Amino acid sequence: MLETGRGNGRAIHETFLELLKREFLNMNDETFLNEPVEVIALFKAGHHPCQPVRFKRPNGKEVSVTELGLRHPLPNGLKTVHAFDVTDGGTDYRLIFDSERLTWRLTMEADHYE
Amino acid sequence: MNEFNQERPLIMHIDLNSCFATVEQQARPMLRGKPVAIVNRRTDKTAIVTASYEAKAMGVKVGMKLRDAKILCPDIIALESDPSKYRYVYHRLLDIMKDYSAHVTMKSIDEGVIDFHDTSQAIAGRDLVDIGYEIKQRLKDEIGVWMRCNIGISTNRFLAKTAAGLHKPDGLDMITSQNIKEVLGSLQLTDLTGIARRNERRLNSVGITTPLQFFDADVPTLRDVVFKSVVGEWWYKRLRGYEVDDVETHIKRVGRQYVLERFDLTYQEITQRLHHLCESVGSRLRSQQRAARGVYVYAKTLDREYWHASSLSPLPFFSDQAIYAQALQLFQRAPDGLKEIGVHCYELADFEPSQLSLFADDIARERHIAEVIDTLNQRFGERTVHSADTLNTGIYVHTKIPFGSTRYL
């Protein structure tokens, strides 16, 4: 018997509980988000052809990127999105660029390593 | 052949040491200079897959439980592995290596070998040490400034790998006839790749306790007394810089294992996870255009006992259902109190049916369904379509990065 793995309420509920458990019980130092963000990015020639420079979060906070740590593609079926791991010198962030829709999302923030 | 190989050293071994931790530190600048451990699941009982150099300096070792590592290094930062990052770095490293020779072999996700025999005139005329430093710089330029690698150069794969391990991290060494004895004099027997405790005991039994004594041993001693096979002759050649390890490996089995997330799971919950593993194994098997005739199921108990069972069929099979049906039947005899389960397919054969069968229509139908599911999963993402039985297992059984194999990268 086959069934698609999407859109099942119970599975989503269990996934949410698992994420909560990871977040609080195991003292995860990353916060996983899914925020649409406005990004100023530099497109240029070279080994790193796209570099986010600055982004604005829905709460109005603006972040200046001081370093692009790593950019790597994330395949999602036939579609590819690009993960940009960046920092502002105090916090690490992950931005996801959907090259098909031309949208950016902030999906991770990690700032309490100390 | 008691002389060291006098040909020009043309084998380069490149090793991204502490690869996953280094990649995480590259991706997240705030982690640099801090002790980092990469784990597959962030629980205290999980084993460390990779530790950063800062963590290793505090005594943390690969394979150690995170709980024990925290005693040695309370500030250790544990991160769950992120396979897509490592896969990307692996492909970038491979691209760089292929710029220098058509003969590149990746030994695992974090190490590979460039064979400079039969390369272009322009490359062949260059000093390999210069090329080594160029590759180090390209890693930094093309991936990121935190990336480091160890490079070893010699006349064969074994000594090139040995050279790469001499000065970690970020070393570059060459082993030639001039310095082989000096290098071996600085090592222990178990520092040599392929010499673990059992082989060390074999060598010790004839009075060989150092790599230099190993080097000075003659062929009859190694072949007839120590290893009792042609392996002894291979070691004699290997230590003298002659190539014996340039062999193509073939897939003999495809498998997956899983350490249970809790040890109080019901039998049904465990078999659901077994089913998930079978789907994963089936997908990997078909991605290699292979079918299998055998299924091997194993389990480890909380009492550290190892249980296994296997079955061999006359005809090859390839579907998830066929693998799971056999695995489940075998698993009925599994003991209680399980900690880890695993399933392997073996006796691999070509996916293409080689002869006519009475059940050709059934096989064709099963094959068509499997192909359609694989296509859907490739198009829309892993596990878009799977059995209803494994609907709730995906949040626990993640795809992890295989360390020893590059065939699924």
PDB file of N, CA and C in Angstrom, chain B residues 171-264:
ATOM      1  N   GLY B 171      49.298  19.980   6.536  1.00  0.00           N
ATOM      2  CA  GLY B 171      50.660  19.602   6.182  1.00  0.00           C
ATOM      3  C   GLY B 171      50.827  19.293   4.701  1.00  0.00           C
ATOM      4  N   LEU B 172      52.089  19.250   4.293  1.00  0.00           N
ATOM      5  CA  LEU B 172      52.417  18.780   2.938  1.00  0.00           C
ATOM      6  C   LEU B 172      53.761  18.076   3.039  1.00  0.00           C
ATOM      7  N   ASP B 173      53.776  16.789   2.795  1.00  0.00           N
ATOM      8  CA  ASP B 173      55.006  16.021   2.936  1.00  0.00           C
ATOM      9  C   ASP B 173      55.195  15.082   1.761  1.00  0.00           C
ATOM     10  N   MET B 174      56.447  14.755   1.511  1.00  0.00           N
ATOM     11  CA  MET B 174      56.757  13.820   0.449  1.00  0.00           C
ATOM     12  C   MET B 174      57.612  12.688   1.028  1.00  0.00           C
ATOM     13  N   ILE B 175      57.309  11.471   0.636  1.00  0.00           N
ATOM     14  CA  ILE B 175      58.144  10.347   1.073  1.00  0.00           C
ATOM     15  C   ILE B 175      58.871   9.800  -0.158  1.00  0.00           C
ATOM     16  N   THR B 176      60.198   9.753  -0.045  1.00  0.00           N
ATOM     17  CA  THR B 176      61.035   9.246  -1.143  1.00  0.00           C
ATOM     18  C   THR B 176      62.034   8.239  -0.559  1.00  0.00           C
ATOM     19  N   SER B 177      62.898   7.721  -1.436  1.00  0.00           N
ATOM     20  CA  SER B 177      63.917   6.785  -0.943  1.00  0.00           C
ATOM     21  C   SER B 177      64.844   7.480   0.051  1.00  0.00           C
ATOM     22  N   GLN B 178      64.976   8.810  -0.069  1.00  0.00           N
ATOM     23  CA  GLN B 178      65.892   9.528   0.826  1.00  0.00           C
ATOM     24  C   GLN B 178      65.384   9.603   2.267  1.00  0.00           C
ATOM     25  N   ASN B 179      64.075   9.695   2.449  1.00  0.00           N
ATOM     26  CA  ASN B 179      63.593   9.917   3.822  1.00  0.00           C
ATOM     27  C   ASN B 179      62.694   8.806   4.356  1.00  0.00           C
ATOM     28  N   ILE B 180      62.545   7.711   3.604  1.00  0.00           N
ATOM     29  CA  ILE B 180      61.613   6.652   4.032  1.00  0.00           C
ATOM     30  C   ILE B 180      61.960   6.118   5.425  1.00  0.00           C
ATOM     31  N   LYS B 181      63.269   5.895   5.674  1.00  0.00           N
ATOM     32  CA  LYS B 181      63.638   5.320   6.982  1.00  0.00           C
ATOM     33  C   LYS B 181      63.418   6.322   8.106  1.00  0.00           C
ATOM     34  N   GLU B 182      63.693   7.577   7.801  1.00  0.00           N
ATOM     35  CA  GLU B 182      63.486   8.626   8.811  1.00  0.00           C
ATOM     36  C   GLU B 182      61.991   8.718   9.160  1.00  0.00           C
ATOM     37  N   VAL B 183      61.150   8.655   8.125  1.00  0.00           N
ATOM     38  CA  VAL B 183      59.699   8.740   8.363  1.00  0.00           C
ATOM     39  C   VAL B 183      59.215   7.528   9.152  1.00  0.00           C
ATOM     40  N   LEU B 184      59.607   6.339   8.703  1.00  0.00           N
ATOM     41  CA  LEU B 184      59.143   5.128   9.398  1.00  0.00           C
ATOM     42  C   LEU B 184      59.651   5.090  10.837  1.00  0.00           C
ATOM     43  N   GLY B 185      60.826   5.666  11.049  1.00  0.00           N
ATOM     44  CA  GLY B 185      61.391   5.695  12.395  1.00  0.00           C
ATOM     45  C   GLY B 185      60.578   6.552  13.356  1.00  0.00           C
ATOM     46  N   SER B 186      59.774   7.449  12.798  1.00  0.00           N
ATOM     47  CA  SER B 186      58.999   8.353  13.667  1.00  0.00           C
ATOM     48  C   SER B 186      57.584   7.829  13.932  1.00  0.00           C
ATOM     49  N   LEU B 187      57.260   6.650  13.370  1.00  0.00           N
ATOM     50  CA  LEU B 187      55.888   6.142  13.478  1.00  0.00           C
ATOM     51  C   LEU B 187      55.795   4.878  14.327  1.00  0.00           C
ATOM     52  N   GLN B 188      54.578   4.604  14.772  1.00  0.00           N
ATOM     53  CA  GLN B 188      54.271   3.328  15.433  1.00  0.00           C
ATOM     54  C   GLN B 188      53.694   2.395  14.366  1.00  0.00           C
ATOM     55  N   LEU B 189      53.709   1.102  14.642  1.00  0.00           N
ATOM     56  CA  LEU B 189      53.137   0.154  13.664  1.00  0.00           C
ATOM     57  C   LEU B 189      51.685   0.485  13.336  1.00  0.00           C
ATOM     58  N   THR B 190      50.910   0.834  14.380  1.00  0.00           N
ATOM     59  CA  THR B 190      49.486   1.082  14.145  1.00  0.00           C
ATOM     60  C   THR B 190      49.213   2.428  13.479  1.00  0.00           C
ATOM     61  N   ASP B 191      50.269   3.232  13.272  1.00  0.00           N
ATOM     62  CA  ASP B 191      50.094   4.468  12.489  1.00  0.00           C
ATOM     63  C   ASP B 191      49.973   4.139  11.001  1.00  0.00           C
ATOM     64  N   LEU B 192      50.422   2.937  10.619  1.00  0.00           N
ATOM     65  CA  LEU B 192      50.377   2.562   9.204  1.00  0.00           C
ATOM     66  C   LEU B 192      48.964   2.116   8.836  1.00  0.00           C
ATOM     67  N   THR B 193      48.438   2.668   7.751  1.00  0.00           N
ATOM     68  CA  THR B 193      47.099   2.279   7.297  1.00  0.00           C
ATOM     69  C   THR B 193      47.087   0.786   6.982  1.00  0.00           C
ATOM     70  N   GLY B 194      46.176   0.071   7.594  1.00  0.00           N
ATOM     71  CA  GLY B 194      46.078  -1.375   7.357  1.00  0.00           C
ATOM     72  C   GLY B 194      46.682  -2.189   8.480  1.00  0.00           C
ATOM     73  N   ILE B 195      47.401  -1.541   9.378  1.00  0.00           N
ATOM     74  CA  ILE B 195      47.959  -2.260  10.536  1.00  0.00           C
ATOM     75  C   ILE B 195      47.189  -1.825  11.775  1.00  0.00           C
ATOM     76  N   ALA B 196      46.218  -2.642  12.140  1.00  0.00           N
ATOM     77  CA  ALA B 196      45.484  -2.403  13.383  1.00  0.00           C
ATOM     78  C   ALA B 196      45.974  -3.436  14.406  1.00  0.00           C
ATOM     79  N   ARG B 197      45.238  -3.587  15.463  1.00  0.00           N
ATOM     80  CA  ARG B 197      45.711  -4.435  16.573  1.00  0.00           C
ATOM     81  C   ARG B 197      46.044  -5.870  16.149  1.00  0.00           C
ATOM     82  N   ARG B 198      45.180  -6.457  15.292  1.00  0.00           N
ATOM     83  CA  ARG B 198      45.383  -7.878  14.933  1.00  0.00           C
ATOM     84  C   ARG B 198      46.671  -8.065  14.128  1.00  0.00           C
ATOM     85  N   ASN B 199      46.861  -7.186  13.132  1.00  0.00           N
ATOM     86  CA  ASN B 199      48.090  -7.291  12.339  1.00  0.00           C
ATOM     87  C   ASN B 199      49.314  -6.937  13.171  1.00  0.00           C
ATOM     88  N   GLU B 200      49.118  -6.007  14.122  1.00  0.00           N
ATOM     89  CA  GLU B 200      50.233  -5.656  14.993  1.00  0.00           C
ATOM     90  C   GLU B 200      50.664  -6.885  15.808  1.00  0.00           C
ATOM     91  N   ARG B 201      49.658  -7.637  16.308  1.00  0.00           N
ATOM     92  CA  ARG B 201      49.983  -8.849  17.080  1.00  0.00           C
ATOM     93  C   ARG B 201      50.733  -9.869  16.216  1.00  0.00           C
ATOM     94  N   ARG B 202      50.295  -9.997  14.952  1.00  0.00           N
ATOM     95  CA  ARG B 202      50.958 -10.932  14.041  1.00  0.00           C
ATOM     96  C   ARG B 202      52.432 -10.553  13.863  1.00  0.00           C
ATOM     97  N   LEU B 203      52.658  -9.244  13.670  1.00  0.00           N
ATOM     98  CA  LEU B 203      54.033  -8.775  13.464  1.00  0.00           C
ATOM     99  C   LEU B 203      54.842  -8.940  14.750  1.00  0.00           C
ATOM    100  N   ASN B 204      54.230  -8.607  15.880  1.00  0.00           N
ATOM    101  CA  ASN B 204      54.920  -8.740  17.169  1.00  0.00           C
ATOM    102  C   ASN B 204      55.355 -10.183  17.420  1.00  0.00           C
ATOM    103  N   SER B 205      54.560 -11.131  16.938  1.00  0.00           N
ATOM    104  CA  SER B 205      54.846 -12.551  17.215  1.00  0.00           C
ATOM    105  C   SER B 205      56.161 -13.003  16.596  1.00  0.00           C
ATOM    106  N   VAL B 206      56.653 -12.274  15.582  1.00  0.00           N
ATOM    107  CA  VAL B 206      57.966 -12.624  15.017  1.00  0.00           C
ATOM    108  C   VAL B 206      59.016 -11.574  15.378  1.00  0.00           C
ATOM    109  N   GLY B 207      58.699 -10.774  16.382  1.00  0.00           N
ATOM    110  CA  GLY B 207      59.688  -9.811  16.884  1.00  0.00           C
ATOM    111  C   GLY B 207      59.699  -8.479  16.161  1.00  0.00           C
ATOM    112  N   ILE B 208      58.704  -8.243  15.285  1.00  0.00           N
ATOM    113  CA  ILE B 208      58.634  -6.947  14.587  1.00  0.00           C
ATOM    114  C   ILE B 208      57.762  -6.015  15.419  1.00  0.00           C
ATOM    115  N   THR B 209      58.373  -5.001  15.994  1.00  0.00           N
ATOM    116  CA  THR B 209      57.614  -4.103  16.873  1.00  0.00           C
ATOM    117  C   THR B 209      57.616  -2.662  16.381  1.00  0.00           C
ATOM    118  N   THR B 210      58.405  -2.373  15.333  1.00  0.00           N
ATOM    119  CA  THR B 210      58.446  -0.998  14.803  1.00  0.00           C
ATOM    120  C   THR B 210      58.302  -1.033  13.283  1.00  0.00           C
ATOM    121  N   PRO B 211      57.850   0.091  12.684  1.00  0.00           N
ATOM    122  CA  PRO B 211      57.759   0.147  11.220  1.00  0.00           C
ATOM    123  C   PRO B 211      59.114  -0.095  10.541  1.00  0.00           C
ATOM    124  N   LEU B 212      60.217   0.331  11.190  1.00  0.00           N
ATOM    125  CA  LEU B 212      61.532   0.115  10.577  1.00  0.00           C
ATOM    126  C   LEU B 212      61.885  -1.365  10.510  1.00  0.00           C
ATOM    127  N   GLN B 213      61.530  -2.106  11.579  1.00  0.00           N
ATOM    128  CA  GLN B 213      61.759  -3.557  11.555  1.00  0.00           C
ATOM    129  C   GLN B 213      60.871  -4.215  10.499  1.00  0.00           C
ATOM    130  N   PHE B 214      59.652  -3.672  10.356  1.00  0.00           N
ATOM    131  CA  PHE B 214      58.709  -4.159   9.341  1.00  0.00           C
ATOM    132  C   PHE B 214      59.328  -3.952   7.946  1.00  0.00           C
ATOM    133  N   PHE B 215      59.918  -2.774   7.754  1.00  0.00           N
ATOM    134  CA  PHE B 215      60.552  -2.426   6.476  1.00  0.00           C
ATOM    135  C   PHE B 215      61.715  -3.370   6.177  1.00  0.00           C
ATOM    136  N   ASP B 216      62.465  -3.717   7.217  1.00  0.00           N
ATOM    137  CA  ASP B 216      63.659  -4.550   7.014  1.00  0.00           C
ATOM    138  C   ASP B 216      63.345  -6.038   6.910  1.00  0.00           C
ATOM    139  N   ALA B 217      62.109  -6.434   7.223  1.00  0.00           N
ATOM    140  CA  ALA B 217      61.753  -7.862   7.170  1.00  0.00           C
ATOM    141  C   ALA B 217      61.782  -8.358   5.725  1.00  0.00           C
ATOM    142  N   ASP B 218      62.166  -9.627   5.539  1.00  0.00           N
ATOM    143  CA  ASP B 218      62.237 -10.141   4.159  1.00  0.00           C
ATOM    144  C   ASP B 218      60.903 -10.763   3.722  1.00  0.00           C
ATOM    145  N   VAL B 219      60.796 -11.016   2.418  1.00  0.00           N
ATOM    146  CA  VAL B 219      59.542 -11.524   1.857  1.00  0.00           C
ATOM    147  C   VAL B 219      59.122 -12.861   2.480  1.00  0.00           C
ATOM    148  N   PRO B 220      60.025 -13.847   2.569  1.00  0.00           N
ATOM    149  CA  PRO B 220      59.575 -15.135   3.143  1.00  0.00           C
ATOM    150  C   PRO B 220      58.993 -14.997   4.553  1.00  0.00           C
ATOM    151  N   THR B 221      59.583 -14.125   5.373  1.00  0.00           N
ATOM    152  CA  THR B 221      59.062 -13.938   6.739  1.00  0.00           C
ATOM    153  C   THR B 221      57.649 -13.364   6.687  1.00  0.00           C
ATOM    154  N   LEU B 222      57.496 -12.310   5.873  1.00  0.00           N
ATOM    155  CA  LEU B 222      56.185 -11.652   5.818  1.00  0.00           C
ATOM    156  C   LEU B 222      55.135 -12.549   5.167  1.00  0.00           C
ATOM    157  N   ARG B 223      55.514 -13.221   4.082  1.00  0.00           N
ATOM    158  CA  ARG B 223      54.543 -14.023   3.322  1.00  0.00           C
ATOM    159  C   ARG B 223      54.222 -15.356   4.014  1.00  0.00           C
ATOM    160  N   ASP B 224      55.263 -16.054   4.489  1.00  0.00           N
ATOM    161  CA  ASP B 224      55.040 -17.410   4.983  1.00  0.00           C
ATOM    162  C   ASP B 224      54.801 -17.488   6.490  1.00  0.00           C
ATOM    163  N   VAL B 225      55.307 -16.503   7.234  1.00  0.00           N
ATOM    164  CA  VAL B 225      55.199 -16.585   8.696  1.00  0.00           C
ATOM    165  C   VAL B 225      54.176 -15.591   9.257  1.00  0.00           C
ATOM    166  N   VAL B 226      54.285 -14.313   8.846  1.00  0.00           N
ATOM    167  CA  VAL B 226      53.439 -13.282   9.461  1.00  0.00           C
ATOM    168  C   VAL B 226      52.020 -13.309   8.878  1.00  0.00           C
ATOM    169  N   PHE B 227      51.896 -13.072   7.592  1.00  0.00           N
ATOM    170  CA  PHE B 227      50.556 -12.951   6.991  1.00  0.00           C
ATOM    171  C   PHE B 227      50.059 -14.264   6.380  1.00  0.00           C
ATOM    172  N   LYS B 228      50.972 -15.200   6.175  1.00  0.00           N
ATOM    173  CA  LYS B 228      50.646 -16.535   5.654  1.00  0.00           C
ATOM    174  C   LYS B 228      49.868 -16.471   4.330  1.00  0.00           C
ATOM    175  N   SER B 229      50.195 -15.487   3.527  1.00  0.00           N
ATOM    176  CA  SER B 229      49.565 -15.361   2.208  1.00  0.00           C
ATOM    177  C   SER B 229      50.346 -14.344   1.391  1.00  0.00           C
ATOM    178  N   VAL B 230      49.846 -14.097   0.181  1.00  0.00           N
ATOM    179  CA  VAL B 230      50.499 -13.133  -0.714  1.00  0.00           C
ATOM    180  C   VAL B 230      50.450 -11.716  -0.133  1.00  0.00           C
ATOM    181  N   VAL B 231      49.571 -11.516   0.859  1.00  0.00           N
ATOM    182  CA  VAL B 231      49.458 -10.199   1.516  1.00  0.00           C
ATOM    183  C   VAL B 231      50.822  -9.758   2.059  1.00  0.00           C
ATOM    184  N   GLY B 232      51.596 -10.706   2.545  1.00  0.00           N
ATOM    185  CA  GLY B 232      52.919 -10.390   3.082  1.00  0.00           C
ATOM    186  C   GLY B 232      53.821  -9.810   2.012  1.00  0.00           C
ATOM    187  N   GLU B 233      53.713 -10.357   0.792  1.00  0.00           N
ATOM    188  CA  GLU B 233      54.511  -9.860  -0.330  1.00  0.00           C
ATOM    189  C   GLU B 233      54.043  -8.449  -0.707  1.00  0.00           C
ATOM    190  N   TRP B 234      52.733  -8.236  -0.639  1.00  0.00           N
ATOM    191  CA  TRP B 234      52.200  -6.904  -0.942  1.00  0.00           C
ATOM    192  C   TRP B 234      52.748  -5.872   0.030  1.00  0.00           C
ATOM    193  N   TRP B 235      52.801  -6.249   1.310  1.00  0.00           N
ATOM    194  CA  TRP B 235      53.328  -5.307   2.302  1.00  0.00           C
ATOM    195  C   TRP B 235      54.784  -4.975   2.007  1.00  0.00           C
ATOM    196  N   TYR B 236      55.563  -5.979   1.589  1.00  0.00           N
ATOM    197  CA  TYR B 236      56.970  -5.763   1.262  1.00  0.00           C
ATOM    198  C   TYR B 236      57.090  -4.719   0.156  1.00  0.00           C
ATOM    199  N   LYS B 237      56.250  -4.871  -0.880  1.00  0.00           N
ATOM    200  CA  LYS B 237      56.290  -3.930  -2.012  1.00  0.00           C
ATOM    201  C   LYS B 237      55.764  -2.546  -1.606  1.00  0.00           C
ATOM    202  N   ARG B 238      54.672  -2.559  -0.861  1.00  0.00           N
ATOM    203  CA  ARG B 238      54.027  -1.322  -0.433  1.00  0.00           C
ATOM    204  C   ARG B 238      55.008  -0.418   0.330  1.00  0.00           C
ATOM    205  N   LEU B 239      55.742  -1.022   1.275  1.00  0.00           N
ATOM    206  CA  LEU B 239      56.672  -0.241   2.097  1.00  0.00           C
ATOM    207  C   LEU B 239      57.842   0.288   1.275  1.00  0.00           C
ATOM    208  N   ARG B 240      58.115  -0.330   0.133  1.00  0.00           N
ATOM    209  CA  ARG B 240      59.199   0.124  -0.744  1.00  0.00           C
ATOM    210  C   ARG B 240      58.710   1.034  -1.856  1.00  0.00           C
ATOM    211  N   GLY B 241      57.488   1.453  -1.780  1.00  0.00           N
ATOM    212  CA  GLY B 241      57.005   2.454  -2.731  1.00  0.00           C
ATOM    213  C   GLY B 241      56.464   1.900  -4.032  1.00  0.00           C
ATOM    214  N   TYR B 242      56.264   0.600  -4.117  1.00  0.00           N
ATOM    215  CA  TYR B 242      55.686   0.025  -5.339  1.00  0.00           C
ATOM    216  C   TYR B 242      54.163  -0.049  -5.186  1.00  0.00           C
ATOM    217  N   GLU B 243      53.454   0.196  -6.275  1.00  0.00           N
ATOM    218  CA  GLU B 243      51.991   0.270  -6.210  1.00  0.00           C
ATOM    219  C   GLU B 243      51.346  -1.113  -6.167  1.00  0.00           C
ATOM    220  N   VAL B 244      50.586  -1.366  -5.131  1.00  0.00           N
ATOM    221  CA  VAL B 244      49.811  -2.612  -5.061  1.00  0.00           C
ATOM    222  C   VAL B 244      48.340  -2.324  -4.730  1.00  0.00           C
ATOM    223  N   ASP B 245      48.019  -1.047  -4.530  1.00  0.00           N
ATOM    224  CA  ASP B 245      46.662  -0.723  -4.083  1.00  0.00           C
ATOM    225  C   ASP B 245      45.813  -0.040  -5.153  1.00  0.00           C
ATOM    226  N   ASP B 246      46.295  -0.019  -6.388  1.00  0.00           N
ATOM    227  CA  ASP B 246      45.517   0.606  -7.461  1.00  0.00           C
ATOM    228  C   ASP B 246      44.539  -0.417  -8.025  1.00  0.00           C
ATOM    229  N   VAL B 247      43.586  -0.784  -7.222  1.00  0.00           N
ATOM    230  CA  VAL B 247      42.610  -1.798  -7.649  1.00  0.00           C
ATOM    231  C   VAL B 247      41.210  -1.196  -7.619  1.00  0.00           C
ATOM    232  N   GLU B 248      40.422  -1.572  -8.588  1.00  0.00           N
ATOM    233  CA  GLU B 248      39.051  -1.077  -8.654  1.00  0.00           C
ATOM    234  C   GLU B 248      38.195  -1.911  -7.707  1.00  0.00           C
ATOM    235  N   THR B 249      37.420  -1.249  -6.884  1.00  0.00           N
ATOM    236  CA  THR B 249      36.559  -2.007  -5.978  1.00  0.00           C
ATOM    237  C   THR B 249      35.152  -2.111  -6.565  1.00  0.00           C
ATOM    238  N   HIS B 250      34.540  -3.221  -6.328  1.00  0.00           N
ATOM    239  CA  HIS B 250      33.183  -3.431  -6.818  1.00  0.00           C
ATOM    240  C   HIS B 250      32.217  -3.485  -5.641  1.00  0.00           C
ATOM    241  N   ILE B 251      30.989  -3.052  -5.902  1.00  0.00           N
ATOM    242  CA  ILE B 251      29.998  -3.077  -4.835  1.00  0.00           C
ATOM    243  C   ILE B 251      29.646  -4.534  -4.545  1.00  0.00           C
ATOM    244  N   LYS B 252      29.775  -4.930  -3.294  1.00  0.00           N
ATOM    245  CA  LYS B 252      29.414  -6.300  -2.941  1.00  0.00           C
ATOM    246  C   LYS B 252      28.124  -6.355  -2.142  1.00  0.00           C
ATOM    247  N   ARG B 253      27.820  -5.239  -1.478  1.00  0.00           N
ATOM    248  CA  ARG B 253      26.568  -5.213  -0.731  1.00  0.00           C
ATOM    249  C   ARG B 253      26.105  -3.768  -0.563  1.00  0.00           C
ATOM    250  N   VAL B 254      24.822  -3.626  -0.306  1.00  0.00           N
ATOM    251  CA  VAL B 254      24.235  -2.308  -0.093  1.00  0.00           C
ATOM    252  C   VAL B 254      23.461  -2.398   1.214  1.00  0.00           C
ATOM    253  N   GLY B 255      23.683  -1.491   2.115  1.00  0.00           N
ATOM    254  CA  GLY B 255      22.997  -1.626   3.399  1.00  0.00           C
ATOM    255  C   GLY B 255      22.836  -0.324   4.150  1.00  0.00           C
ATOM    256  N   ARG B 256      22.070  -0.399   5.219  1.00  0.00           N
ATOM    257  CA  ARG B 256      21.891   0.739   6.127  1.00  0.00           C
ATOM    258  C   ARG B 256      21.675   0.245   7.530  1.00  0.00           C
ATOM    259  N   GLN B 257      22.017   1.062   8.478  1.00  0.00           N
ATOM    260  CA  GLN B 257      21.820   0.698   9.876  1.00  0.00           C
ATOM    261  C   GLN B 257      21.178   1.873  10.599  1.00  0.00           C
ATOM    262  N   TYR B 258      20.640   1.593  11.770  1.00  0.00           N
ATOM    263  CA  TYR B 258      20.004   2.663  12.535  1.00  0.00           C
ATOM    264  C   TYR B 258      20.063   2.349  14.020  1.00  0.00           C
ATOM    265  N   VAL B 259      20.565   3.305  14.791  1.00  0.00           N
ATOM    266  CA  VAL B 259      20.547   3.167  16.253  1.00  0.00           C
ATOM    267  C   VAL B 259      19.198   3.718  16.709  1.00  0.00           C
ATOM    268  N   LEU B 260      18.425   2.893  17.403  1.00  0.00           N
ATOM    269  CA  LEU B 260      17.063   3.283  17.784  1.00  0.00           C
ATOM    270  C   LEU B 260      17.079   4.548  18.640  1.00  0.00           C
ATOM    271  N   GLU B 261      16.119   5.422  18.381  1.00  0.00           N
ATOM    272  CA  GLU B 261      16.101   6.698  19.099  1.00  0.00           C
ATOM    273  C   GLU B 261      15.698   6.524  20.555  1.00  0.00           C
ATOM    274  N   ARG B 262      14.953   5.430  20.843  1.00  0.00           N
ATOM    275  CA  ARG B 262      14.604   5.094  22.226  1.00  0.00           C
ATOM    276  C   ARG B 262      14.727   3.587  22.358  1.00  0.00           C
ATOM    277  N   PHE B 263      14.977   3.124  23.553  1.00  0.00           N
ATOM    278  CA  PHE B 263      15.161   1.698  23.717  1.00  0.00           C
ATOM    279  C   PHE B 263      13.911   1.003  24.271  1.00  0.00           C
ATOM    280  N   ASP B 264      12.786   1.736  24.293  1.00  0.00           N
ATOM    281  CA  ASP B 264      11.542   1.117  24.770  1.00  0.00           C
ATOM    282  C   ASP B 264      10.500   1.047  23.642  1.00  0.00           C
TER     283      ASP B 264
END
